Every structure is written in structure tokens, then in C-alpha cells.
mmCIF file of C-alpha atoms in Angstrom:
data_model
loop_
_atom_site.group_PDB
_atom_site.id
_atom_site.type_symbol
_atom_site.label_atom_id
_atom_site.label_comp_id
_atom_site.label_asym_id
_atom_site.label_seq_id
_atom_site.Cartn_x
_atom_site.Cartn_y
_atom_site.Cartn_z
ATOM 1 C CA MET Y 23 -47.830 -59.926 24.325
ATOM 2 C CA LYS Y 24 -46.557 -59.736 20.739
ATOM 3 C CA HIS Y 25 -43.809 -61.994 19.425
ATOM 4 C CA ALA Y 26 -40.669 -60.795 17.636
ATOM 5 C CA THR Y 27 -38.455 -63.245 15.773
ATOM 6 C CA ILE Y 28 -34.827 -62.447 15.002
ATOM 7 C CA LEU Y 29 -33.679 -64.872 12.331
ATOM 8 C CA VAL Y 30 -30.320 -66.640 12.607
ATOM 9 C CA PRO Y 31 -29.236 -67.706 9.091
ATOM 10 C CA HIS Y 32 -27.106 -70.826 8.948
ATOM 11 C CA VAL Y 33 -25.342 -70.071 5.643
ATOM 12 C CA GLN Y 34 -24.535 -67.085 3.385
ATOM 13 C CA THR Y 35 -23.706 -64.943 6.394
ATOM 14 C CA ALA Y 36 -21.345 -61.986 6.785
ATOM 15 C CA ASN Y 37 -19.464 -60.475 9.721
ATOM 16 C CA SER Y 38 -22.271 -57.935 10.002
ATOM 17 C CA THR Y 39 -24.886 -60.686 10.431
ATOM 18 C CA ILE Y 40 -24.063 -61.180 14.081
ATOM 19 C CA ALA Y 41 -24.065 -57.408 14.711
ATOM 20 C CA CYS Y 42 -27.624 -57.207 13.381
ATOM 21 C CA ILE Y 43 -28.780 -60.151 15.488
ATOM 22 C CA VAL Y 44 -27.221 -58.916 18.719
ATOM 23 C CA GLY Y 45 -28.149 -55.276 18.047
ATOM 24 C CA ALA Y 46 -31.800 -56.119 17.388
ATOM 25 C CA TYR Y 47 -32.031 -58.282 20.499
ATOM 26 C CA GLN Y 48 -30.394 -55.632 22.685
ATOM 27 C CA LEU Y 49 -32.411 -52.682 21.407
ATOM 28 C CA PHE Y 50 -35.802 -54.398 21.622
ATOM 29 C CA THR Y 51 -34.917 -55.736 25.065
ATOM 30 C CA GLY Y 52 -34.045 -52.170 26.060
ATOM 31 C CA ALA Y 53 -37.439 -50.979 24.825
ATOM 32 C CA ASN Y 54 -39.169 -53.699 26.854
ATOM 33 C CA ASP Y 55 -37.154 -52.754 29.973
ATOM 34 C CA TYR Y 56 -38.123 -49.095 29.581
ATOM 35 C CA TRP Y 57 -41.803 -49.999 29.367
ATOM 36 C CA GLN Y 58 -41.492 -52.019 32.565
ATOM 37 C CA LYS Y 59 -39.884 -49.040 34.320
ATOM 38 C CA ARG Y 60 -42.981 -47.075 33.318
ATOM 39 C CA GLY Y 61 -45.167 -49.666 34.978
ATOM 40 C CA GLU Y 62 -46.316 -51.333 31.762
ATOM 41 C CA ASN Y 63 -45.956 -54.935 30.639
ATOM 42 C CA PRO Y 64 -43.247 -55.796 28.081
ATOM 43 C CA LEU Y 65 -44.653 -55.432 24.579
ATOM 44 C CA PHE Y 66 -42.657 -58.195 22.872
ATOM 45 C CA LYS Y 67 -41.405 -61.648 23.614
ATOM 46 C CA ILE Y 68 -38.130 -61.623 21.670
ATOM 47 C CA GLU Y 69 -36.630 -64.868 20.370
ATOM 48 C CA THR Y 70 -33.897 -65.842 17.965
ATOM 49 C CA ALA Y 71 -34.914 -68.550 15.522
ATOM 50 C CA GLY Y 72 -33.161 -70.662 12.900
ATOM 51 C CA VAL Y 73 -33.059 -74.049 11.200
ATOM 52 C CA ALA Y 74 -29.986 -75.482 12.966
ATOM 53 C CA ASN Y 75 -28.976 -76.077 16.565
ATOM 54 C CA GLU Y 76 -26.200 -73.544 16.213
ATOM 55 C CA SER Y 77 -24.672 -71.284 13.569
ATOM 56 C CA ALA Y 78 -21.033 -70.174 13.377
ATOM 57 C CA PHE Y 79 -19.951 -66.687 12.301
ATOM 58 C CA ILE Y 80 -16.719 -64.834 11.493
ATOM 59 C CA ASN Y 81 -14.835 -67.990 10.471
ATOM 60 C CA GLY Y 82 -15.987 -69.843 13.557
ATOM 61 C CA LEU Y 83 -14.927 -67.130 15.991
ATOM 62 C CA LEU Y 84 -18.458 -66.770 17.362
ATOM 63 C CA THR Y 85 -21.397 -69.152 17.533
ATOM 64 C CA ILE Y 86 -25.081 -68.444 18.134
ATOM 65 C CA LYS Y 87 -27.543 -71.068 19.298
ATOM 66 C CA PRO Y 88 -31.036 -70.013 18.160
ATOM 67 C CA GLN Y 89 -33.555 -70.178 20.983
ATOM 68 C CA VAL Y 90 -36.154 -71.902 18.815
ATOM 69 C CA ASN Y 91 -36.378 -73.736 15.511
ATOM 70 C CA ILE Y 92 -38.743 -72.166 12.983
ATOM 71 C CA ALA Y 93 -40.439 -75.545 12.602
ATOM 72 C CA SER Y 94 -41.850 -75.147 16.106
ATOM 73 C CA LEU Y 95 -42.666 -71.456 15.744
ATOM 74 C CA LYS Y 96 -46.166 -71.375 14.309
ATOM 75 C CA LYS Y 97 -47.003 -67.705 14.837
ATOM 76 C CA THR Y 98 -45.027 -64.470 15.125
ATOM 77 C CA ASP Y 99 -45.847 -60.771 14.754
ATOM 78 C CA LEU Y 100 -42.553 -59.275 13.599
ATOM 79 C CA ILE Y 101 -39.662 -60.917 11.736
ATOM 80 C CA LEU Y 102 -36.234 -59.274 11.705
ATOM 81 C CA ILE Y 103 -33.857 -60.459 8.968
ATOM 82 C CA PRO Y 104 -30.147 -59.707 9.565
ATOM 83 C CA SER Y 105 -27.659 -58.831 6.859
ATOM 84 C CA LEU Y 106 -26.240 -61.553 4.599
ATOM 85 C CA THR Y 107 -23.175 -61.887 2.425
ATOM 86 C CA PRO Y 108 -23.104 -59.153 -0.250
ATOM 87 C CA GLU Y 109 -22.025 -61.874 -2.729
ATOM 88 C CA PHE Y 110 -25.508 -63.397 -2.488
ATOM 89 C CA GLN Y 111 -26.731 -64.984 -5.717
ATOM 90 C CA LEU Y 112 -29.406 -67.558 -4.873
ATOM 91 C CA ALA Y 113 -30.718 -68.748 -1.524
ATOM 92 C CA LEU Y 114 -29.024 -71.944 -0.356
ATOM 93 C CA ASP Y 115 -29.813 -74.791 2.052
ATOM 94 C CA GLY Y 116 -31.384 -73.607 5.306
ATOM 95 C CA ASN Y 117 -32.012 -70.125 3.970
ATOM 96 C CA ILE Y 118 -34.564 -71.587 1.561
ATOM 97 C CA LYS Y 119 -36.514 -72.898 4.567
ATOM 98 C CA LEU Y 120 -36.280 -69.478 6.225
ATOM 99 C CA ILE Y 121 -37.593 -67.790 3.070
ATOM 100 C CA ASP Y 122 -40.565 -70.155 2.834
ATOM 101 C CA TRP Y 123 -41.313 -69.541 6.529
ATOM 102 C CA ILE Y 124 -41.104 -65.748 6.099
ATOM 103 C CA ARG Y 125 -43.569 -65.854 3.219
ATOM 104 C CA GLU Y 126 -45.990 -68.043 5.176
ATOM 105 C CA GLN Y 127 -45.794 -65.847 8.292
ATOM 106 C CA TYR Y 128 -46.365 -62.665 6.284
ATOM 107 C CA GLN Y 129 -49.440 -64.188 4.687
ATOM 108 C CA ASN Y 130 -50.652 -64.970 8.219
ATOM 109 C CA GLY Y 131 -50.311 -61.345 9.319
ATOM 110 C CA ALA Y 132 -46.698 -60.947 10.448
ATOM 111 C CA GLU Y 133 -44.675 -57.869 9.496
ATOM 112 C CA VAL Y 134 -41.159 -58.307 8.126
ATOM 113 C CA ALA Y 135 -38.080 -56.077 8.343
ATOM 114 C CA SER Y 136 -34.750 -56.655 6.597
ATOM 115 C CA MET Y 137 -31.516 -55.105 7.744
ATOM 116 C CA CYS Y 138 -28.998 -54.062 5.072
ATOM 117 C CA THR Y 139 -28.275 -57.017 2.741
ATOM 118 C CA GLY Y 140 -30.932 -59.077 4.497
ATOM 119 C CA ALA Y 141 -33.021 -57.612 1.671
ATOM 120 C CA PHE Y 142 -31.597 -60.381 -0.548
ATOM 121 C CA MET Y 143 -33.427 -62.961 1.565
ATOM 122 C CA LEU Y 144 -36.593 -60.875 1.732
ATOM 123 C CA ALA Y 145 -36.607 -60.287 -2.028
ATOM 124 C CA SER Y 146 -36.079 -64.015 -2.650
ATOM 125 C CA SER Y 147 -39.451 -64.610 -0.990
ATOM 126 C CA GLY Y 148 -41.174 -62.546 -3.681
ATOM 127 C CA LEU Y 149 -42.669 -60.227 -1.057
ATOM 128 C CA LEU Y 150 -40.757 -57.235 -2.408
ATOM 129 C CA ASP Y 151 -41.950 -57.541 -6.006
ATOM 130 C CA LYS Y 152 -43.248 -54.146 -7.185
ATOM 131 C CA ARG Y 153 -42.509 -52.698 -3.748
ATOM 132 C CA SER Y 154 -39.914 -50.254 -2.499
ATOM 133 C CA CYS Y 155 -36.652 -51.478 -0.998
ATOM 134 C CA SER Y 156 -33.461 -49.934 0.316
ATOM 135 C CA ILE Y 157 -30.105 -51.680 0.649
ATOM 136 C CA HIS Y 158 -26.437 -50.824 1.088
ATOM 137 C CA TRP Y 159 -25.354 -48.689 -1.859
ATOM 138 C CA ASN Y 160 -22.463 -51.071 -2.508
ATOM 139 C CA SER Y 161 -24.865 -53.973 -3.112
ATOM 140 C CA ALA Y 162 -27.351 -52.071 -5.246
ATOM 141 C CA ASP Y 163 -26.124 -53.228 -8.659
ATOM 142 C CA ARG Y 164 -26.090 -56.894 -7.685
ATOM 143 C CA PHE Y 165 -29.516 -56.590 -6.082
ATOM 144 C CA ARG Y 166 -30.961 -54.813 -9.111
ATOM 145 C CA SER Y 167 -29.707 -57.527 -11.477
ATOM 146 C CA LEU Y 168 -31.121 -60.331 -9.306
ATOM 147 C CA PHE Y 169 -34.476 -58.699 -8.526
ATOM 148 C CA PRO Y 170 -35.470 -56.369 -11.392
ATOM 149 C CA ASN Y 171 -39.115 -56.303 -10.237
ATOM 150 C CA VAL Y 172 -38.231 -54.591 -6.960
ATOM 151 C CA GLN Y 173 -38.311 -50.784 -6.825
ATOM 152 C CA LEU Y 174 -34.864 -50.087 -5.398
ATOM 153 C CA LYS Y 175 -34.597 -46.814 -3.449
ATOM 154 C CA THR Y 176 -30.942 -46.600 -2.426
ATOM 155 C CA GLU Y 177 -31.239 -42.968 -1.380
ATOM 156 C CA LYS Y 178 -33.711 -43.894 1.356
ATOM 157 C CA LEU Y 179 -32.521 -45.024 4.755
ATOM 158 C CA ILE Y 180 -35.790 -46.825 5.520
ATOM 159 C CA THR Y 181 -38.727 -48.021 3.438
ATOM 160 C CA ASP Y 182 -42.113 -48.889 4.938
ATOM 161 C CA GLU Y 183 -44.737 -50.464 2.711
ATOM 162 C CA ASN Y 184 -47.587 -52.852 3.555
ATOM 163 C CA GLY Y 185 -45.967 -54.209 6.692
ATOM 164 C CA ILE Y 186 -42.589 -54.716 5.010
ATOM 165 C CA TYR Y 187 -39.585 -52.654 6.096
ATOM 166 C CA THR Y 188 -36.084 -52.401 4.651
ATOM 167 C CA ASN Y 189 -33.098 -50.214 5.389
ATOM 168 C CA GLY Y 190 -29.806 -49.092 3.899
ATOM 169 C CA GLY Y 191 -26.342 -50.276 4.725
ATOM 170 C CA GLY Y 192 -23.885 -50.830 7.512
ATOM 171 C CA TYR Y 193 -24.922 -49.905 11.036
ATOM 172 C CA SER Y 194 -27.883 -47.886 9.840
ATOM 173 C CA PHE Y 195 -29.893 -50.987 10.786
ATOM 174 C CA LEU Y 196 -29.976 -49.345 14.224
ATOM 175 C CA ASN Y 197 -32.041 -46.522 12.719
ATOM 176 C CA LEU Y 198 -34.501 -49.077 11.370
ATOM 177 C CA LEU Y 199 -34.777 -50.630 14.822
ATOM 178 C CA LEU Y 200 -35.503 -47.211 16.357
ATOM 179 C CA TYR Y 201 -38.132 -46.641 13.678
ATOM 180 C CA LEU Y 202 -39.798 -49.939 14.584
ATOM 181 C CA VAL Y 203 -39.603 -49.194 18.311
ATOM 182 C CA GLU Y 204 -41.415 -45.902 17.751
ATOM 183 C CA LYS Y 205 -44.021 -47.601 15.572
ATOM 184 C CA TYR Y 206 -44.722 -50.484 17.971
ATOM 185 C CA TYR Y 207 -44.039 -48.834 21.329
ATOM 186 C CA ASP Y 208 -44.157 -45.014 21.193
ATOM 187 C CA ARG Y 209 -42.066 -41.923 20.535
ATOM 188 C CA GLU Y 210 -40.951 -41.651 24.149
ATOM 189 C CA THR Y 211 -39.516 -45.159 24.102
ATOM 190 C CA ALA Y 212 -37.742 -44.541 20.798
ATOM 191 C CA ILE Y 213 -36.126 -41.376 22.192
ATOM 192 C CA TYR Y 214 -35.058 -43.273 25.313
ATOM 193 C CA CYS Y 215 -33.437 -46.010 23.186
ATOM 194 C CA SER Y 216 -31.846 -43.369 20.951
ATOM 195 C CA LYS Y 217 -30.203 -41.763 23.970
ATOM 196 C CA THR Y 218 -29.292 -45.011 25.712
ATOM 197 C CA PHE Y 219 -27.683 -46.625 22.675
ATOM 198 C CA GLN Y 220 -26.518 -43.260 21.273
ATOM 199 C CA VAL Y 221 -28.109 -43.702 17.860
ATOM 200 C CA GLU Y 222 -29.214 -40.596 15.976
ATOM 201 C CA ILE Y 223 -32.988 -40.622 15.658
ATOM 202 C CA ASP Y 224 -35.049 -39.583 12.613
ATOM 203 C CA ARG Y 225 -32.375 -40.085 9.960
ATOM 204 C CA GLN Y 226 -34.141 -40.249 6.595
ATOM 205 C CA THR Y 227 -31.451 -40.720 3.962
ATOM 206 C CA GLN Y 228 -28.192 -42.532 3.335
ATOM 207 C CA SER Y 229 -27.320 -40.494 0.248
ATOM 208 C CA ALA Y 230 -24.420 -38.654 1.895
ATOM 209 C CA PHE Y 231 -22.692 -41.984 2.589
ATOM 210 C CA ALA Y 232 -22.931 -43.408 -0.928
ATOM 211 C CA ILE Y 233 -19.845 -43.682 -3.133
ATOM 212 C CA PHE Y 234 -20.853 -43.687 -6.779
ATOM 213 C CA THR Y 235 -19.179 -46.353 -8.906
ATOM 214 C CA GLY Y 236 -20.811 -46.849 -12.271
ATOM 215 C CA GLN Y 237 -22.199 -50.313 -12.975
ATOM 216 C CA LYS Y 238 -20.097 -51.790 -15.807
ATOM 217 C CA SER Y 239 -20.838 -55.517 -15.600
ATOM 218 C CA HIS Y 240 -23.877 -55.206 -17.869
ATOM 219 C CA GLY Y 241 -22.285 -56.510 -21.087
ATOM 220 C CA ASP Y 242 -23.223 -53.575 -23.349
ATOM 221 C CA GLU Y 243 -19.870 -52.490 -24.791
ATOM 222 C CA VAL Y 244 -21.215 -49.302 -26.357
ATOM 223 C CA VAL Y 245 -22.645 -48.123 -23.045
ATOM 224 C CA LYS Y 246 -19.448 -49.125 -21.254
ATOM 225 C CA LYS Y 247 -17.388 -46.991 -23.662
ATOM 226 C CA ALA Y 248 -19.824 -44.112 -23.137
ATOM 227 C CA GLN Y 249 -19.433 -44.467 -19.371
ATOM 228 C CA GLU Y 250 -15.656 -44.414 -19.678
ATOM 229 C CA TYR Y 251 -15.824 -41.337 -21.913
ATOM 230 C CA ILE Y 252 -18.052 -39.521 -19.395
ATOM 231 C CA GLU Y 253 -15.744 -40.434 -16.506
ATOM 232 C CA ALA Y 254 -12.687 -39.176 -18.376
ATOM 233 C CA ASN Y 255 -14.261 -35.939 -19.666
ATOM 234 C CA PHE Y 256 -16.956 -35.014 -17.118
ATOM 235 C CA HIS Y 257 -15.398 -31.599 -16.452
ATOM 236 C CA GLU Y 258 -16.049 -30.614 -20.068
ATOM 237 C CA LYS Y 259 -19.383 -29.778 -21.646
ATOM 238 C CA ILE Y 260 -21.001 -33.070 -22.697
ATOM 239 C CA SER Y 261 -24.446 -33.375 -24.242
ATOM 240 C CA VAL Y 262 -26.398 -36.593 -24.612
ATOM 241 C CA ALA Y 263 -26.902 -35.823 -28.299
ATOM 242 C CA ASP Y 264 -23.132 -35.602 -28.780
ATOM 243 C CA LEU Y 265 -22.656 -38.883 -26.930
ATOM 244 C CA SER Y 266 -25.136 -40.761 -29.080
ATOM 245 C CA LYS Y 267 -23.476 -39.377 -32.235
ATOM 246 C CA ARG Y 268 -19.992 -40.235 -30.948
ATOM 247 C CA PHE Y 269 -21.009 -43.869 -30.527
ATOM 248 C CA ALA Y 270 -23.207 -43.999 -33.640
ATOM 249 C CA VAL Y 271 -26.434 -44.871 -31.822
ATOM 250 C CA GLY Y 272 -29.772 -43.119 -32.271
ATOM 251 C CA ARG Y 273 -30.636 -40.810 -29.388
ATOM 252 C CA ARG Y 274 -33.723 -42.690 -28.155
ATOM 253 C CA ASN Y 275 -32.026 -46.083 -28.499
ATOM 254 C CA PHE Y 276 -28.933 -44.738 -26.725
ATOM 255 C CA ASP Y 277 -31.019 -43.498 -23.788
ATOM 256 C CA ARG Y 278 -32.892 -46.794 -23.567
ATOM 257 C CA ARG Y 279 -29.728 -48.900 -23.611
ATOM 258 C CA PHE Y 280 -27.972 -46.643 -21.112
ATOM 259 C CA ILE Y 281 -30.841 -46.817 -18.610
ATOM 260 C CA LYS Y 282 -31.154 -50.587 -18.994
ATOM 261 C CA ALA Y 283 -27.418 -51.089 -18.443
ATOM 262 C CA THR Y 284 -26.713 -48.637 -15.633
ATOM 263 C CA GLY Y 285 -30.023 -47.771 -13.989
ATOM 264 C CA ASN Y 286 -29.404 -44.091 -14.794
ATOM 265 C CA THR Y 287 -30.125 -41.843 -17.741
ATOM 266 C CA PRO Y 288 -26.964 -40.526 -19.444
ATOM 267 C CA LEU Y 289 -27.585 -37.115 -17.845
ATOM 268 C CA GLU Y 290 -28.042 -38.632 -14.369
ATOM 269 C CA TYR Y 291 -24.844 -40.612 -14.844
ATOM 270 C CA LEU Y 292 -22.925 -37.494 -15.837
ATOM 271 C CA GLN Y 293 -24.315 -35.616 -12.830
ATOM 272 C CA ARG Y 294 -23.362 -38.420 -10.448
ATOM 273 C CA VAL Y 295 -19.815 -38.577 -11.823
ATOM 274 C CA LYS Y 296 -19.457 -34.797 -11.425
ATOM 275 C CA ILE Y 297 -20.834 -34.814 -7.878
ATOM 276 C CA GLU Y 298 -18.683 -37.774 -6.834
ATOM 277 C CA SER Y 299 -15.614 -35.842 -7.978
ATOM 278 C CA ALA Y 300 -16.849 -32.769 -6.093
ATOM 279 C CA LYS Y 301 -17.352 -34.830 -2.922
ATOM 280 C CA LYS Y 302 -13.775 -36.114 -3.061
ATOM 281 C CA ALA Y 303 -12.486 -32.569 -3.546
ATOM 282 C CA PHE Y 304 -14.451 -31.344 -0.531
ATOM 283 C CA GLU Y 305 -13.166 -34.247 1.567
ATOM 284 C CA THR Y 306 -9.480 -33.958 0.683
ATOM 285 C CA THR Y 307 -8.714 -30.339 -0.254
ATOM 286 C CA ARG Y 308 -9.291 -26.851 1.095
ATOM 287 C CA LYS Y 309 -10.829 -25.607 -2.153
ATOM 288 C CA THR Y 310 -13.849 -23.360 -1.892
ATOM 289 C CA VAL Y 311 -17.286 -24.406 -3.097
ATOM 290 C CA ASN Y 312 -16.943 -22.180 -6.158
ATOM 291 C CA GLU Y 313 -13.515 -23.604 -7.022
ATOM 292 C CA VAL Y 314 -14.836 -27.164 -6.878
ATOM 293 C CA MET Y 315 -17.955 -26.205 -8.799
ATOM 294 C CA TYR Y 316 -15.925 -24.870 -11.743
ATOM 295 C CA GLU Y 317 -13.494 -27.790 -11.530
ATOM 296 C CA VAL Y 318 -16.208 -30.370 -12.110
ATOM 297 C CA GLY Y 319 -17.788 -28.455 -14.976
ATOM 298 C CA TYR Y 320 -20.545 -26.312 -13.463
ATOM 299 C CA SER Y 321 -20.786 -22.579 -13.996
ATOM 300 C CA ASP Y 322 -24.204 -21.984 -12.423
ATOM 301 C CA GLU Y 323 -24.081 -21.899 -8.610
ATOM 302 C CA LYS Y 324 -27.778 -22.600 -8.170
ATOM 303 C CA ALA Y 325 -27.716 -25.592 -10.526
ATOM 304 C CA PHE Y 326 -24.657 -27.030 -8.783
ATOM 305 C CA ARG Y 327 -26.208 -26.685 -5.330
ATOM 306 C CA GLU Y 328 -29.499 -28.219 -6.450
ATOM 307 C CA VAL Y 329 -27.875 -31.250 -8.107
ATOM 308 C CA PHE Y 330 -25.464 -31.732 -5.190
ATOM 309 C CA ARG Y 331 -28.285 -31.661 -2.645
ATOM 310 C CA LYS Y 332 -30.458 -33.959 -4.763
ATOM 311 C CA ILE Y 333 -27.718 -36.610 -4.895
ATOM 312 C CA THR Y 334 -26.202 -36.307 -1.406
ATOM 313 C CA GLY Y 335 -29.027 -34.847 0.659
ATOM 314 C CA LEU Y 336 -26.697 -32.056 1.821
ATOM 315 C CA SER Y 337 -25.632 -28.679 0.482
ATOM 316 C CA PRO Y 338 -22.060 -28.427 -0.865
ATOM 317 C CA LEU Y 339 -20.939 -26.248 2.050
ATOM 318 C CA THR Y 340 -22.549 -28.501 4.656
ATOM 319 C CA TYR Y 341 -20.942 -31.558 3.073
ATOM 320 C CA ARG Y 342 -17.507 -29.935 3.021
ATOM 321 C CA ASN Y 343 -17.731 -28.815 6.624
ATOM 322 C CA LYS Y 344 -18.971 -32.256 7.690
ATOM 323 C CA TYR Y 345 -16.280 -34.356 6.035
ATOM 324 C CA ASN Y 346 -13.239 -32.061 5.976
ATOM 325 C CA LYS Y 347 -12.076 -31.104 9.459
ATOM 326 C CA GLU Y 348 -9.594 -28.614 7.989
ATOM 327 C CA ALA Y 349 -12.286 -26.736 6.068
ATOM 328 C CA VAL Y 350 -13.015 -23.277 7.426
ATOM 329 C CA PRO Y 351 -16.765 -22.515 7.404
ATOM 330 C CA SER Y 352 -17.668 -19.513 5.343
ATOM 331 C CA ALA Y 353 -20.992 -17.774 4.934
ATOM 332 C CA TYR Y 354 -20.331 -16.722 1.351
ATOM 333 C CA GLU Y 355 -18.509 -19.586 -0.390
ATOM 334 C CA GLY Y 356 -20.756 -20.717 -3.171
ATOM 335 C CA GLU Y 357 -23.925 -20.343 -1.135
ATOM 336 C CA ILE Y 358 -26.250 -17.468 -0.469
ATOM 337 C CA PRO Y 359 -26.926 -17.034 3.290
ATOM 338 C CA ARG Y 360 -30.579 -17.243 4.225
ATOM 339 C CA ASN Y 361 -32.221 -14.333 5.987
ATOM 340 C CA ARG Y 362 -32.731 -14.900 9.691
#
């Protein structure tokens, strides 16, 4: 029988920490129960583990007593790290011991999965250096500034690289758990858990959920002014060459500084600002796809659809119909129907 460890952090926790712990325990227990119904032995022994006798959450409202202390847990096969506070800066107190233990267990053959902002703890171990990682879109800027050597992939719902798994934000940790159930158990068990816990299976992206807010805490005043100009004038025709001239910076130097400060090229930033405005229009108005397209500064339908899908993972019409219950589906608004 394999061993799965669900970590119980003692400090730097969030309200979502307990949801991750309980959700992971319940879903893996459900997978074990299903295997037993099929006449097979449970695949995992599932235990919660920490560095203290008990840990309090949600301002003391709830308390969890870890089943084992990591000091007595010499070998495990899978480590599940719950979410932490999004204000994470440096690992503190007991979390340092957890990080050292994670690193040691991985070197001894264990696989490690972080849920949402649990990626802060995983990255602090150094195991994510030069590897892919996903995290809640709202924590991406902080994460990027703390761990510049990690290849952040905020559009991805799940990353899987060399026995290290991460996932995006919020309750999408349930999708990561289903992914792990399918990998360790089988597809049939994952489908059973998907239906039992009513979690959509095979989700690949979190792009549609992201709200773009440009990173402005970088300290480069020229780039900050350029960002503000883009955000105020995105509906007009703006070229990167014009921007660099406006702020008296050479084109190549302007691009370099902009990417370093924001994580985006100037063109990507402009596109994201335009698409974020389009998303809000689709969510809150009854405007057609073409009306919104022109409003945010696009005149080419194909270009608008391609950029919108690249950023959100959905077509403009699909996005509008998904998030605006008053929108009336139309086969011709801004999109060319496919032949059937």
C-alpha cells in the first residue's frame, strides 16, 4: 500500500487551507472506497501530518489535530500541500521544517503536489526552480517577484513535471485531486469521484477565470506611466514605437524594461487590457460581439477572436453566453458558424 501525506501547516494559513486538507482527505478516501467496492485493496494509506499537536484555522473557529508528526514519518509516496496565505513572503517557524521535510522526501522518491497558494511552500523548497508552476492568478505577481527562477504558467489549471504537480486557484484544487486519482488509480475511479463529488473532470485551463490587473509595484516609474497611458487609451490605436517615443526611451530598452516590470511585452499588455474590458462588457451588457470588438479598439473580427481565445480559452460568443444570463445566443454575432 502506498502512503499519502496531507500536510497541516501550523502558521501562514488561510481560510482555504482547511478546505484543501479536508477535500484531499475526502476525495482520496472516496477513491479508496471505490476500489474496495470493486474487490481491490485500498491503494493509499492517507494521513495528515504536521509539526504541532494541533493547528487552529479561521481565527480559531476550527482546529485540526494532525494524525502524525513529520518527525516520525520517515517515508511517504505522495505529499499534498494545501493553500497558504496569499500574503506569503518567507517561510516561518514550523513551515520551514515542513519545507525541509518535503525536499528530503522528494529526493527519496516521493511525488509532491501543491494546491493553489501552497505553491509558495513548494517553491521555497527550491524544487520548482526552472520548472513549470501554476497558482491563483491573484497571487501571480507576488509569486513571480519571490521566485523569479520558476516558470509560472498561470493559464494552466494543472502542471505535471518530474513528479511535481501544481494547480491554479480557489477550488480548482479538486481538479488536481481528480487528476492525481486518475494517475494513481485509473480513469474509472476518477470518473466515479468526479460524479460523486460533482467536480468537472478534464478541465485544462483557468484562463477564463482570471481578472487582469496590471502589476504596478515594480518601481519603474516610466513603465508605470506607460501602463496608465495604455489603460486610459486602449480603445485607440497604440503602437509600441509610439509608446517608446512618448516616454523618451529607446524601443529595445523600453521593451526590456516593460517585460521585466510587468511580465508582459507592451503588446501583450495592451491586448490583455483590451480583452479585460471586452470581458466586462460581455458580462454586464447586452452588446453584440461586434459592438464590443469595435468598442475596445479591434476592427478585424478574426484577430479579435484569436486574441480573445488565446487569453481566456473561450471564444467571445461562448464567453458572453457563459457569463451573461441575459445574453441571447446568436449564430452570426461576430463569429462565423462552422459547417456541420
